[in-house]
PDB file of C-alpha atoms in Angstrom:
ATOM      1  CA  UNK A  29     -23.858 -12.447 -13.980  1.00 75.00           C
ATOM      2  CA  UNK A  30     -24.816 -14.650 -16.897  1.00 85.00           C
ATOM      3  CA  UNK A  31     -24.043 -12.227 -19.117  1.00 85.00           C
ATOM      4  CA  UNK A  32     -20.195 -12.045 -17.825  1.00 78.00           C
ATOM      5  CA  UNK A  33     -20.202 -15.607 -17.980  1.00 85.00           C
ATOM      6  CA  UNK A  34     -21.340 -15.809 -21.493  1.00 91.00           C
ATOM      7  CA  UNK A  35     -18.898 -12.778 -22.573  1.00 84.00           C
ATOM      8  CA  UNK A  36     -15.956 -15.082 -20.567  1.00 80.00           C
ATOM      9  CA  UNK A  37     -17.547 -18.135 -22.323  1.00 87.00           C
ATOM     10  CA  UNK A  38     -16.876 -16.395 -25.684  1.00 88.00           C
ATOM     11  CA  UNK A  39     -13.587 -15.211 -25.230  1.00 79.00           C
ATOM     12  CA  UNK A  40     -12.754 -18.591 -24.151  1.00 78.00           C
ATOM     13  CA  UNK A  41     -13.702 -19.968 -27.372  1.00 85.00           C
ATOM     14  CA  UNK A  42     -12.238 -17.859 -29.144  1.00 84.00           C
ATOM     15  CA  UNK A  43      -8.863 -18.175 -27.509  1.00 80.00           C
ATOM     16  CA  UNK A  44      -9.362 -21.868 -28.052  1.00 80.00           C
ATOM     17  CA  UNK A  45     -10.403 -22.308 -31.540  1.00 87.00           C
ATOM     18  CA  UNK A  46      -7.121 -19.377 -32.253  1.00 87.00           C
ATOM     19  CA  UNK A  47      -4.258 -21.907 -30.487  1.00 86.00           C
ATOM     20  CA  UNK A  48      -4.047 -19.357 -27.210  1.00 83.00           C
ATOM     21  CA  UNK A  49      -3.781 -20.433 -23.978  1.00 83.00           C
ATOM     22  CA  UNK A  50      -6.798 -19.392 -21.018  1.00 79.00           C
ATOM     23  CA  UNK A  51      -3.634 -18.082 -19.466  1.00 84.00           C
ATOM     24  CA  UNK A  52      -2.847 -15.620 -22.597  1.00 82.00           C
ATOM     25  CA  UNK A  53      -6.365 -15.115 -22.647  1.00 79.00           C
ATOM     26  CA  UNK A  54      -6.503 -13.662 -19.049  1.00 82.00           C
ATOM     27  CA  UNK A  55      -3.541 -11.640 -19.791  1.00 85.00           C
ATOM     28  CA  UNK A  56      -4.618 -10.247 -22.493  1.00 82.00           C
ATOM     29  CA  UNK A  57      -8.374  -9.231 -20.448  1.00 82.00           C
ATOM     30  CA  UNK A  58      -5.848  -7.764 -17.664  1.00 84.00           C
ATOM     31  CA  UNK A  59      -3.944  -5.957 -19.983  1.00 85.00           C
ATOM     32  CA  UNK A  60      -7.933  -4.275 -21.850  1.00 83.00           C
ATOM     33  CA  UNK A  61      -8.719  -3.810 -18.660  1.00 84.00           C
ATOM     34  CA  UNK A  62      -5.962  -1.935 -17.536  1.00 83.00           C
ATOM     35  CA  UNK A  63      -5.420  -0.024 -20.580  1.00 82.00           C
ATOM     36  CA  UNK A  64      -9.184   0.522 -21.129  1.00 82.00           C
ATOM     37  CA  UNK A  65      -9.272   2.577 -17.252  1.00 85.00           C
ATOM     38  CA  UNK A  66      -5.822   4.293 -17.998  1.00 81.00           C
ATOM     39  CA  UNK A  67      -4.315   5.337 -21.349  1.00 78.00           C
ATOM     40  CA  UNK A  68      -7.542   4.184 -23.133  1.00 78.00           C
ATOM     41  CA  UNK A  69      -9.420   7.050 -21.012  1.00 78.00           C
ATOM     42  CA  UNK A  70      -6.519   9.704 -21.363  1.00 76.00           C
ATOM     43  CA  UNK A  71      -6.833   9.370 -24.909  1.00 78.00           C
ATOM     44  CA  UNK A  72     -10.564  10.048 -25.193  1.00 79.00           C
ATOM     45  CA  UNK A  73     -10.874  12.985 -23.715  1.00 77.00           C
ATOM     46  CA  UNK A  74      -7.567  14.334 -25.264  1.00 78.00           C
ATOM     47  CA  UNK A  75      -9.613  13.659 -28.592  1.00 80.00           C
ATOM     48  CA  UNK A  76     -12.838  15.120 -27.258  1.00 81.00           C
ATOM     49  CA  UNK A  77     -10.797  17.823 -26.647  1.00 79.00           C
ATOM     50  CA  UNK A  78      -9.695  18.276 -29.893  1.00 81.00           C
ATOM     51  CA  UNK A  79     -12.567  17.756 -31.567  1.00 83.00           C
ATOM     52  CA  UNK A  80     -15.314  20.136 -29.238  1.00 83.00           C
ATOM     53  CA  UNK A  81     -12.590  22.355 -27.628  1.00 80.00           C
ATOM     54  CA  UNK A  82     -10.111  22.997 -30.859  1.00 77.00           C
ATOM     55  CA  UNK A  83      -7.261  22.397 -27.917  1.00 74.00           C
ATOM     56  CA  UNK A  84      -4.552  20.541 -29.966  1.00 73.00           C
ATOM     57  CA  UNK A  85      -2.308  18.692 -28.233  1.00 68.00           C
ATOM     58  CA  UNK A  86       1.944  18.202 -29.145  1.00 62.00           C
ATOM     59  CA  UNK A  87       3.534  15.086 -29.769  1.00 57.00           C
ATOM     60  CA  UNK A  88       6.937  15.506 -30.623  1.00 55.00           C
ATOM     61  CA  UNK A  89       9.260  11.908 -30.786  1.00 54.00           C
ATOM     62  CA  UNK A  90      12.665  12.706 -28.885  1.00 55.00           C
ATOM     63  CA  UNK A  91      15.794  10.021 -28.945  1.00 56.00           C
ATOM     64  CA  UNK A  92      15.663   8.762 -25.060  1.00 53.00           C
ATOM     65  CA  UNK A  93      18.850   6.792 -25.196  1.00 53.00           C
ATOM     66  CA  UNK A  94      21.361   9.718 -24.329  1.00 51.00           C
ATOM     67  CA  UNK A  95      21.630  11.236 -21.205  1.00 52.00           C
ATOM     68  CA  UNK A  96      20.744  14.975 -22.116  1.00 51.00           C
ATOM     69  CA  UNK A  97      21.989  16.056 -19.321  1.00 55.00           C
ATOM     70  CA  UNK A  98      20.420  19.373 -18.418  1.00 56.00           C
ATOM     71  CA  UNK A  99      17.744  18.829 -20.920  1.00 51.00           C
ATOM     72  CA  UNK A 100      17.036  15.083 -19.240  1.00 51.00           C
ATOM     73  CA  UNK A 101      14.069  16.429 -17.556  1.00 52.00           C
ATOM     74  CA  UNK A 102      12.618  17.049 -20.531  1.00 47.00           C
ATOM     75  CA  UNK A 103      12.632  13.730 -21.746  1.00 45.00           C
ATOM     76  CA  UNK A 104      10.905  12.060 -17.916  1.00 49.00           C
ATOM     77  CA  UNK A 105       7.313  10.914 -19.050  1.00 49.00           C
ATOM     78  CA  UNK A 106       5.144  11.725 -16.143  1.00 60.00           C
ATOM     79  CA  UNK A 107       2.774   8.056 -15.247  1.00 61.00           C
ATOM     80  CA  UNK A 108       1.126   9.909 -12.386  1.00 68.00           C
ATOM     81  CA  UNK A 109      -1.827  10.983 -14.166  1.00 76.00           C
ATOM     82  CA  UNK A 110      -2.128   7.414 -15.977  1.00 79.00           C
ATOM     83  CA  UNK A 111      -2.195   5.849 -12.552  1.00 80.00           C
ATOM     84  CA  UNK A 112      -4.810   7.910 -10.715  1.00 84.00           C
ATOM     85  CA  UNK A 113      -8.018   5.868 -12.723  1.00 87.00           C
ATOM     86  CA  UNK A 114      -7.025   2.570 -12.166  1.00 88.00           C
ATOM     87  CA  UNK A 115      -6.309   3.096  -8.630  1.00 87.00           C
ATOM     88  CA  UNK A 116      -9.396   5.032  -8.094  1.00 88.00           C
ATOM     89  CA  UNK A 117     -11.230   2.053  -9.426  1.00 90.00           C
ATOM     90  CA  UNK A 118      -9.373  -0.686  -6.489  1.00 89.00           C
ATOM     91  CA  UNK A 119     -10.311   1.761  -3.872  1.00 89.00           C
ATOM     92  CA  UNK A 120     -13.806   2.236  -5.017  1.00 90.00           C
ATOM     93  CA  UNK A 121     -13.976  -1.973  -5.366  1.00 91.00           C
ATOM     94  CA  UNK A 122     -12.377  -3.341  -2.167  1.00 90.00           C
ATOM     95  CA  UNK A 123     -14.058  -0.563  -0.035  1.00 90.00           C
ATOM     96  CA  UNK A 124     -17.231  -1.559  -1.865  1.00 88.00           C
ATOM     97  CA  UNK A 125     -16.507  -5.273  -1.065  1.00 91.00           C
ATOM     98  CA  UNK A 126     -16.032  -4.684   2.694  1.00 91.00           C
ATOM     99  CA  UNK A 127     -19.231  -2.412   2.441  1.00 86.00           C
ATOM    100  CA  UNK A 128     -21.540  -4.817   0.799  1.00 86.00           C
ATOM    101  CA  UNK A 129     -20.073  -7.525   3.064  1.00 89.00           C
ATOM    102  CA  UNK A 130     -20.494  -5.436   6.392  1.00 88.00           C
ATOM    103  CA  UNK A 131     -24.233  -4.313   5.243  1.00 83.00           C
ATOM    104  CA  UNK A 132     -25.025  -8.048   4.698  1.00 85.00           C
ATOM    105  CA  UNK A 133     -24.002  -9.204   8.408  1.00 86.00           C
ATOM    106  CA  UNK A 134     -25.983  -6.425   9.685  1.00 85.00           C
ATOM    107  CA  UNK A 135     -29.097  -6.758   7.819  1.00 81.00           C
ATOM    108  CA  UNK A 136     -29.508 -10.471   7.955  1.00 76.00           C
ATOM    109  CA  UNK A 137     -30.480 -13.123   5.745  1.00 76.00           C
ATOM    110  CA  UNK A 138     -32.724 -11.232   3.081  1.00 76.00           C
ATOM    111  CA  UNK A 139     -29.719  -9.103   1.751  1.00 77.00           C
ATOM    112  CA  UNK A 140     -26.651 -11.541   1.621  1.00 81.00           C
ATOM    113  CA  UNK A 141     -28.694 -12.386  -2.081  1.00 79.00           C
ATOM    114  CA  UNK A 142     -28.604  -9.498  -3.647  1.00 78.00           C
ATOM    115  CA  UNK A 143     -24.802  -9.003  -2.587  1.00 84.00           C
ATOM    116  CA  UNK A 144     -23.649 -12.127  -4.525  1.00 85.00           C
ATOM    117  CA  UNK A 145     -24.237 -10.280  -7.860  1.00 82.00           C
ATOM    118  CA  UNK A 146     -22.426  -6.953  -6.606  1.00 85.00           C
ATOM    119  CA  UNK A 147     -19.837  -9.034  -4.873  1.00 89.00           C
ATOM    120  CA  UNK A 148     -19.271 -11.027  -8.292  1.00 87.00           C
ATOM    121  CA  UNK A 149     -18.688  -7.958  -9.939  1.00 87.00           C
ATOM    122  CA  UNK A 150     -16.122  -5.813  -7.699  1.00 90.00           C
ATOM    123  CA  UNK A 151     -14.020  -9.125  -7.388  1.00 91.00           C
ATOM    124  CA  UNK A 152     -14.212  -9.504 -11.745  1.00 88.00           C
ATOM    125  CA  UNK A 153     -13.005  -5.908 -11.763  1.00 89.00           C
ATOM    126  CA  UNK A 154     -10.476  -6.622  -8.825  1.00 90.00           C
ATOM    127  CA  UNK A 155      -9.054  -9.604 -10.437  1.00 90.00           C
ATOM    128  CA  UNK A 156      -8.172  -7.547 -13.618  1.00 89.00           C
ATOM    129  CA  UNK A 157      -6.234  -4.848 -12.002  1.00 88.00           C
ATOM    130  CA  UNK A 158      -5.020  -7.257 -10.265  1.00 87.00           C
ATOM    131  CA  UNK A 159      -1.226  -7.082 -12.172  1.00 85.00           C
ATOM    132  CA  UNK A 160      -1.487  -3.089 -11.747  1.00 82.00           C
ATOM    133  CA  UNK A 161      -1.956  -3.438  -8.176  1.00 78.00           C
ATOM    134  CA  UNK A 162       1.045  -5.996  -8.101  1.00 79.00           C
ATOM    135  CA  UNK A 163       3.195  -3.828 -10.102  1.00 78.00           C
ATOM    136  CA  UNK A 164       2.140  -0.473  -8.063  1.00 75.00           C
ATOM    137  CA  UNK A 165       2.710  -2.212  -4.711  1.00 73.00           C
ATOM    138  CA  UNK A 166       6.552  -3.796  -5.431  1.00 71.00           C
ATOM    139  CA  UNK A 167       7.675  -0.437  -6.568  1.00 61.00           C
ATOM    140  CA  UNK A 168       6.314   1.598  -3.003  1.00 57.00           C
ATOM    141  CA  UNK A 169       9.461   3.496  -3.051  1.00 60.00           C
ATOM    142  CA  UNK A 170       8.917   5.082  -6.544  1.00 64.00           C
ATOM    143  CA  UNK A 171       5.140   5.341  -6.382  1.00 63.00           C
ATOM    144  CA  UNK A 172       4.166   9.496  -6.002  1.00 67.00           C
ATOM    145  CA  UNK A 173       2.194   9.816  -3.078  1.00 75.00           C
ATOM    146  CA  UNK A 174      -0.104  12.028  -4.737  1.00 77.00           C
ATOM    147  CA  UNK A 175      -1.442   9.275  -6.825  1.00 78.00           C
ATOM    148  CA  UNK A 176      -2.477   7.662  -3.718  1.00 79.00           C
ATOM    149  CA  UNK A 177      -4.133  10.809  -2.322  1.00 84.00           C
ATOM    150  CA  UNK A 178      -5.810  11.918  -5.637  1.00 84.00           C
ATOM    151  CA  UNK A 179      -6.883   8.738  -6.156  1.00 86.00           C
ATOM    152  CA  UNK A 180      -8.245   7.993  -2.351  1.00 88.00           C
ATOM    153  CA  UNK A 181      -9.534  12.245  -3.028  1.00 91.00           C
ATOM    154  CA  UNK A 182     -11.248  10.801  -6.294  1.00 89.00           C
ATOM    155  CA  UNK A 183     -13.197   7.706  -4.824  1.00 89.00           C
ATOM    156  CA  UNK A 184     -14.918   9.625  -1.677  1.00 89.00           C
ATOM    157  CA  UNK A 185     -15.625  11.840  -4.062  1.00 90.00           C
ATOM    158  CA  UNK A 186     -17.324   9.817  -6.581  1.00 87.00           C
ATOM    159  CA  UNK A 187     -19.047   7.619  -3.451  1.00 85.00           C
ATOM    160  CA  UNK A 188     -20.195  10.136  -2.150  1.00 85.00           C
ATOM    161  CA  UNK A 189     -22.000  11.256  -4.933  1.00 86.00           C
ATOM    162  CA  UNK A 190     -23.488   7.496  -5.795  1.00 80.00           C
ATOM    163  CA  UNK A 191     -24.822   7.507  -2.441  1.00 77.00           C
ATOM    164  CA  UNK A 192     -26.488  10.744  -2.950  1.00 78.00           C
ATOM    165  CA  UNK A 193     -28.117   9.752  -6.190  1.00 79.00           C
ATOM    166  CA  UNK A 194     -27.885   6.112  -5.232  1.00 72.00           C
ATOM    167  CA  UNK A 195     -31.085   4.812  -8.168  1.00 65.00           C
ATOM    168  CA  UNK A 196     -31.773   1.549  -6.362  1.00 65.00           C
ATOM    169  CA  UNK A 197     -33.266   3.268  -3.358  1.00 64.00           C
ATOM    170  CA  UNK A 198     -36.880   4.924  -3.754  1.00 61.00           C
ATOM    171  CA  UNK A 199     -36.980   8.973  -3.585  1.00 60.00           C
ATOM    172  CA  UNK A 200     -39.351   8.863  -0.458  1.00 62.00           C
ATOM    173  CA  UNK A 201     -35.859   7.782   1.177  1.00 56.00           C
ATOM    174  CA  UNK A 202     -35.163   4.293   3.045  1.00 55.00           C
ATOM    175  CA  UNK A 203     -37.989   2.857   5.178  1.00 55.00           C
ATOM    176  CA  UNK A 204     -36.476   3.322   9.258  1.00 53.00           C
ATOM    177  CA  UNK A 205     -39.702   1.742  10.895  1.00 57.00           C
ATOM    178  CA  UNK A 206     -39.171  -1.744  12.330  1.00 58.00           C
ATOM    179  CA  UNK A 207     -42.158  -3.408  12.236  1.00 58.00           C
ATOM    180  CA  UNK A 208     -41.570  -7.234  12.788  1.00 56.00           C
ATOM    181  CA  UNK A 209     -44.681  -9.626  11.948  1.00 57.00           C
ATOM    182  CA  UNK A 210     -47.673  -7.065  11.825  1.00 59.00           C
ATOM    183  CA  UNK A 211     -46.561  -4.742   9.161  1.00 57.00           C
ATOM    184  CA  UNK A 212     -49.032  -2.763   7.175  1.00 55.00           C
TER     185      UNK A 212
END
């Protein structure tokens, strides 16, 4: 946590000593954020792909301010691709939220402290996609359901693989014996 704080703190001063405002600050971490789990990612693998594969990929710059007519299609950039990452990422965050919180009640005490951390963390993350979640939501009627069940697809996949090779639990697998005062 102190390290977020002292990456914040930076950016803060930063922003300060440059004339912006904390509020053009956070917009512009939304906006990294965003673009760092969405075209940021497309990009790098398209260019690992070039550069271990040899697969090349076509840009070609088309005029989009005439109707084409039959040839409009063409022209239709397809977000649902660009969409799937970010929105894996909320999933995998709230769910983890309600997890951590749900785990906490039913353990007790002891593990409400380590949860603070985690919980500090998924919110950071959820605050920053955040305006993508906004802009996702108010559009419902245009949003592809397939990005929400690729993306839904995506983050039970990808839990269900931390919890199989979860590292903060030992190898010998979780301790089930209750023992109360007189454990050995």
């Amino acid at each position: 946590m102190a390290l977020f704080i002292s990456i914040a703190a930076t950016g803060i001063l930063e922003m300060q000593w440059g004339g912006v405002s904390i509020d053009d600050w956070w917009r512009n971490e939304q906006f990294w954020v965003i673009g760092g789990v969405s075209s940021h990612l497309f990009a790098l693998f398209q260019g690992l792909l070039k550069v271990l594969a040899g697969v090349s990929t076509n840009f070609t710059v088309t005029s989009k301010g005439a109707d084409d007519g039959e040839f409009s299609e063409l022209y239709l950039f397809k977000w649902t691709s660009l969409l799937i990452p970010p929105m894996t990422l909320l999933i995998i965050n709230i769910v983890g939220v309600v997890v951590g919180v749900s785990d906490a009640i039913n353990n007790g005490y002891d593990s409400w402290g380590p949860l603070f951390g985690r919980l500090f963390f998924a919110f950071w993350v959820i605050m920053h996609l955040y305006p993508f979640l906004k802009g996702l939501l108010g559009r419902q009627d245009r949003m592809p359901t397939i990005v929400v069940v690729w993306s839904i697809l995506l983050a039970s996949i990808l839990t269900l693989l931390w919890v199989r090779i979860n590292p903060f639990v030992s190898r010998d697998g979780p301790v089930l014996e209750v023992c109360g005062l007189n454990c050995d």
